[in-house]
């Protein structure tokens, strides 16, 4: 993702255009079909009435088959059908594991109406993937910048030595 790419964000109760490099943990971010995910996101809502989103993970694993991700049923039930103009106004608290390089795991919990519910990788959208076959999603930034799973997996090039 280009660090200067603009995304619609929701911060402080207001919509604003935010550059990828300026996204912060806790920001609500809208991603449109065909856009690359700017950071690691917890899926909050989707244009799909069932809360489904499709992502292409070719940049992560080389696979071109679309992966299905879904919003938490507890949020979908409270939100109902939305236009996507603004993020859903469902108060919740999200707790997630510390940043790690484990690409295929995501653990945490969400508290909605005093009920704690586990979240999994099925509710997680990773940076460097593309949103496909879904008009839009709203997600909450959980890992940004150098703390995304993709960035934590980047290997530093080793030193090269030559015998002369």
mmCIF file of C-alpha atoms in Angstrom:
data_model
loop_
_atom_site.group_PDB
_atom_site.id
_atom_site.type_symbol
_atom_site.label_atom_id
_atom_site.label_comp_id
_atom_site.label_asym_id
_atom_site.label_seq_id
_atom_site.Cartn_x
_atom_site.Cartn_y
_atom_site.Cartn_z
ATOM 1 C CA UNK A 1 0.000 0.000 0.000
ATOM 2 C CA UNK A 2 1.324 3.418 -0.875
ATOM 3 C CA UNK A 3 1.734 5.314 2.375
ATOM 4 C CA UNK A 4 0.097 8.352 0.789
ATOM 5 C CA UNK A 5 -3.024 6.442 -0.364
ATOM 6 C CA UNK A 6 -6.190 8.079 0.975
ATOM 7 C CA UNK A 7 -8.964 6.243 2.804
ATOM 8 C CA UNK A 8 -12.181 7.455 4.345
ATOM 9 C CA UNK A 9 -11.741 7.309 8.084
ATOM 10 C CA UNK A 10 -13.958 8.052 11.028
ATOM 11 C CA UNK A 11 -12.122 9.671 13.896
ATOM 12 C CA UNK A 12 -13.554 11.748 16.709
ATOM 13 C CA UNK A 13 -17.092 11.362 15.390
ATOM 14 C CA UNK A 14 -16.227 12.893 12.030
ATOM 15 C CA UNK A 15 -15.519 11.552 8.554
ATOM 16 C CA UNK A 16 -12.176 12.593 7.096
ATOM 17 C CA UNK A 17 -9.735 11.515 4.422
ATOM 18 C CA UNK A 18 -6.747 9.893 6.092
ATOM 19 C CA UNK A 19 -3.475 8.898 4.459
ATOM 20 C CA UNK A 20 -2.497 5.293 5.033
ATOM 21 C CA UNK A 21 0.598 6.379 6.979
ATOM 22 C CA UNK A 22 -1.561 8.407 9.395
ATOM 23 C CA UNK A 23 -3.963 5.615 10.362
ATOM 24 C CA UNK A 24 -4.003 4.865 14.081
ATOM 25 C CA UNK A 25 -5.172 1.901 16.102
ATOM 26 C CA UNK A 26 -8.875 2.384 16.825
ATOM 27 C CA UNK A 27 -9.643 4.373 13.666
ATOM 28 C CA UNK A 28 -12.670 3.205 11.710
ATOM 29 C CA UNK A 29 -11.688 2.858 8.050
ATOM 30 C CA UNK A 30 -13.846 2.389 4.961
ATOM 31 C CA UNK A 31 -12.397 0.233 2.187
ATOM 32 C CA UNK A 32 -14.047 0.065 -1.231
ATOM 33 C CA UNK A 33 -14.137 -2.878 -3.644
ATOM 34 C CA UNK A 34 -10.801 -3.191 -5.448
ATOM 35 C CA UNK A 35 -8.851 -1.262 -2.807
ATOM 36 C CA UNK A 36 -5.903 -2.699 -0.953
ATOM 37 C CA UNK A 37 -6.393 -2.962 2.799
ATOM 38 C CA UNK A 38 -4.284 -0.196 4.369
ATOM 39 C CA UNK A 39 -3.672 -1.905 7.716
ATOM 40 C CA UNK A 40 -4.887 -4.896 9.710
ATOM 41 C CA UNK A 41 -8.603 -4.423 10.369
ATOM 42 C CA UNK A 42 -11.315 -5.958 12.525
ATOM 43 C CA UNK A 43 -14.335 -6.287 10.215
ATOM 44 C CA UNK A 44 -17.172 -4.148 11.610
ATOM 45 C CA UNK A 45 -19.693 -3.943 8.754
ATOM 46 C CA UNK A 46 -20.090 -4.869 5.116
ATOM 47 C CA UNK A 47 -22.264 -3.977 2.139
ATOM 48 C CA UNK A 48 -23.453 -7.586 2.231
ATOM 49 C CA UNK A 49 -26.664 -7.977 4.297
ATOM 50 C CA UNK A 50 -25.172 -11.038 6.003
ATOM 51 C CA UNK A 51 -21.970 -9.180 6.912
ATOM 52 C CA UNK A 52 -19.766 -11.131 4.474
ATOM 53 C CA UNK A 53 -16.642 -9.753 2.787
ATOM 54 C CA UNK A 54 -14.399 -11.359 0.177
ATOM 55 C CA UNK A 55 -10.676 -10.749 0.121
ATOM 56 C CA UNK A 56 -7.923 -11.688 -2.280
ATOM 57 C CA UNK A 57 -4.840 -12.844 -0.387
ATOM 58 C CA UNK A 58 -2.442 -13.304 -3.326
ATOM 59 C CA UNK A 59 0.028 -10.808 -1.809
ATOM 60 C CA UNK A 60 0.205 -12.953 1.336
ATOM 61 C CA UNK A 61 0.104 -16.527 0.153
ATOM 62 C CA UNK A 62 0.028 -16.469 -3.651
ATOM 63 C CA UNK A 63 -3.505 -17.897 -3.707
ATOM 64 C CA UNK A 64 -5.940 -16.231 -6.088
ATOM 65 C CA UNK A 65 -9.067 -17.873 -4.659
ATOM 66 C CA UNK A 66 -11.117 -15.385 -2.681
ATOM 67 C CA UNK A 67 -11.344 -15.885 1.079
ATOM 68 C CA UNK A 68 -14.568 -15.240 2.974
ATOM 69 C CA UNK A 69 -14.516 -13.082 6.084
ATOM 70 C CA UNK A 70 -17.504 -12.137 8.189
ATOM 71 C CA UNK A 71 -18.669 -9.512 10.629
ATOM 72 C CA UNK A 72 -19.596 -10.589 14.128
ATOM 73 C CA UNK A 73 -23.228 -11.752 14.133
ATOM 74 C CA UNK A 74 -23.773 -9.732 17.314
ATOM 75 C CA UNK A 75 -22.864 -6.526 15.459
ATOM 76 C CA UNK A 76 -24.795 -7.406 12.282
ATOM 77 C CA UNK A 77 -27.928 -8.055 14.372
ATOM 78 C CA UNK A 78 -27.675 -4.616 16.002
ATOM 79 C CA UNK A 79 -26.782 -2.701 12.844
ATOM 80 C CA UNK A 80 -29.143 -4.138 10.257
ATOM 81 C CA UNK A 81 -28.880 -2.925 6.648
ATOM 82 C CA UNK A 82 -26.846 0.273 6.212
ATOM 83 C CA UNK A 83 -25.825 2.443 3.298
ATOM 84 C CA UNK A 84 -22.192 2.467 4.371
ATOM 85 C CA UNK A 85 -22.030 6.266 4.373
ATOM 86 C CA UNK A 86 -20.894 6.142 7.974
ATOM 87 C CA UNK A 87 -19.730 3.349 10.251
ATOM 88 C CA UNK A 88 -22.329 1.580 12.362
ATOM 89 C CA UNK A 89 -22.984 3.177 15.724
ATOM 90 C CA UNK A 90 -22.733 0.064 17.841
ATOM 91 C CA UNK A 91 -20.714 0.686 20.986
ATOM 92 C CA UNK A 92 -18.225 -2.097 21.601
ATOM 93 C CA UNK A 93 -14.838 -2.702 23.145
ATOM 94 C CA UNK A 94 -12.283 -4.762 21.247
ATOM 95 C CA UNK A 95 -9.320 -6.445 22.901
ATOM 96 C CA UNK A 96 -6.771 -8.222 20.722
ATOM 97 C CA UNK A 97 -3.522 -10.083 21.148
ATOM 98 C CA UNK A 98 -0.302 -8.039 20.930
ATOM 99 C CA UNK A 99 1.154 -7.614 17.422
ATOM 100 C CA UNK A 100 2.772 -10.809 16.160
ATOM 101 C CA UNK A 101 4.130 -12.248 12.928
ATOM 102 C CA UNK A 102 1.680 -15.175 12.977
ATOM 103 C CA UNK A 103 -0.091 -14.533 9.680
ATOM 104 C CA UNK A 104 -2.895 -17.053 10.092
ATOM 105 C CA UNK A 105 -3.968 -16.343 13.667
ATOM 106 C CA UNK A 106 -5.933 -13.527 15.233
ATOM 107 C CA UNK A 107 -7.373 -13.783 18.702
ATOM 108 C CA UNK A 108 -9.196 -11.436 20.958
ATOM 109 C CA UNK A 109 -12.609 -10.593 22.273
ATOM 110 C CA UNK A 110 -15.303 -8.028 21.777
ATOM 111 C CA UNK A 111 -17.623 -6.755 24.481
ATOM 112 C CA UNK A 112 -21.090 -5.759 23.247
ATOM 113 C CA UNK A 113 -23.850 -4.960 25.744
ATOM 114 C CA UNK A 114 -21.731 -6.380 28.590
ATOM 115 C CA UNK A 115 -21.333 -9.700 26.762
ATOM 116 C CA UNK A 116 -17.786 -10.856 25.957
ATOM 117 C CA UNK A 117 -17.529 -12.746 22.675
ATOM 118 C CA UNK A 118 -14.356 -14.249 21.151
ATOM 119 C CA UNK A 119 -13.109 -12.962 17.795
ATOM 120 C CA UNK A 120 -11.097 -15.035 15.339
ATOM 121 C CA UNK A 121 -9.221 -14.734 12.061
ATOM 122 C CA UNK A 122 -12.610 -15.035 10.330
ATOM 123 C CA UNK A 123 -13.313 -11.445 11.507
ATOM 124 C CA UNK A 124 -9.864 -10.163 10.490
ATOM 125 C CA UNK A 125 -8.752 -8.395 7.299
ATOM 126 C CA UNK A 126 -5.008 -8.241 6.688
ATOM 127 C CA UNK A 127 -2.997 -5.450 5.165
ATOM 128 C CA UNK A 128 -1.844 -6.122 1.581
ATOM 129 C CA UNK A 129 -5.024 -8.050 0.722
ATOM 130 C CA UNK A 130 -7.616 -6.643 -1.683
ATOM 131 C CA UNK A 131 -11.348 -6.291 -1.123
ATOM 132 C CA UNK A 132 -13.229 -8.112 -3.897
ATOM 133 C CA UNK A 133 -16.895 -8.815 -4.749
ATOM 134 C CA UNK A 134 -17.956 -6.613 -1.830
ATOM 135 C CA UNK A 135 -18.947 -2.978 -2.426
ATOM 136 C CA UNK A 136 -17.471 -1.687 0.839
ATOM 137 C CA UNK A 137 -16.493 -2.596 4.380
ATOM 138 C CA UNK A 138 -15.903 -0.624 7.554
ATOM 139 C CA UNK A 139 -13.142 -1.971 9.745
ATOM 140 C CA UNK A 140 -11.429 -0.945 12.951
ATOM 141 C CA UNK A 141 -7.668 -0.564 12.690
ATOM 142 C CA UNK A 142 -6.052 -3.064 15.062
ATOM 143 C CA UNK A 143 -2.440 -3.086 13.814
ATOM 144 C CA UNK A 144 -0.944 -0.247 11.778
ATOM 145 C CA UNK A 145 2.419 0.718 10.316
ATOM 146 C CA UNK A 146 5.294 -1.557 11.308
ATOM 147 C CA UNK A 147 3.043 -3.587 13.640
ATOM 148 C CA UNK A 148 0.899 -5.186 10.928
ATOM 149 C CA UNK A 149 1.326 -8.925 10.498
ATOM 150 C CA UNK A 150 2.699 -8.439 6.976
ATOM 151 C CA UNK A 151 5.347 -5.982 8.142
ATOM 152 C CA UNK A 152 6.356 -8.166 11.078
ATOM 153 C CA UNK A 153 6.981 -10.990 8.576
ATOM 154 C CA UNK A 154 9.301 -9.038 6.344
ATOM 155 C CA UNK A 155 12.783 -10.436 6.481
ATOM 156 C CA UNK A 156 15.747 -8.160 6.488
ATOM 157 C CA UNK A 157 18.122 -8.997 3.689
ATOM 158 C CA UNK A 158 21.200 -10.801 4.865
ATOM 159 C CA UNK A 159 24.692 -9.487 4.350
ATOM 160 C CA UNK A 160 26.457 -10.603 1.217
ATOM 161 C CA UNK A 161 30.100 -11.551 1.294
ATOM 162 C CA UNK A 162 32.392 -12.203 -1.589
ATOM 163 C CA UNK A 163 35.831 -13.801 -1.485
ATOM 164 C CA UNK A 164 38.402 -11.809 -3.378
#
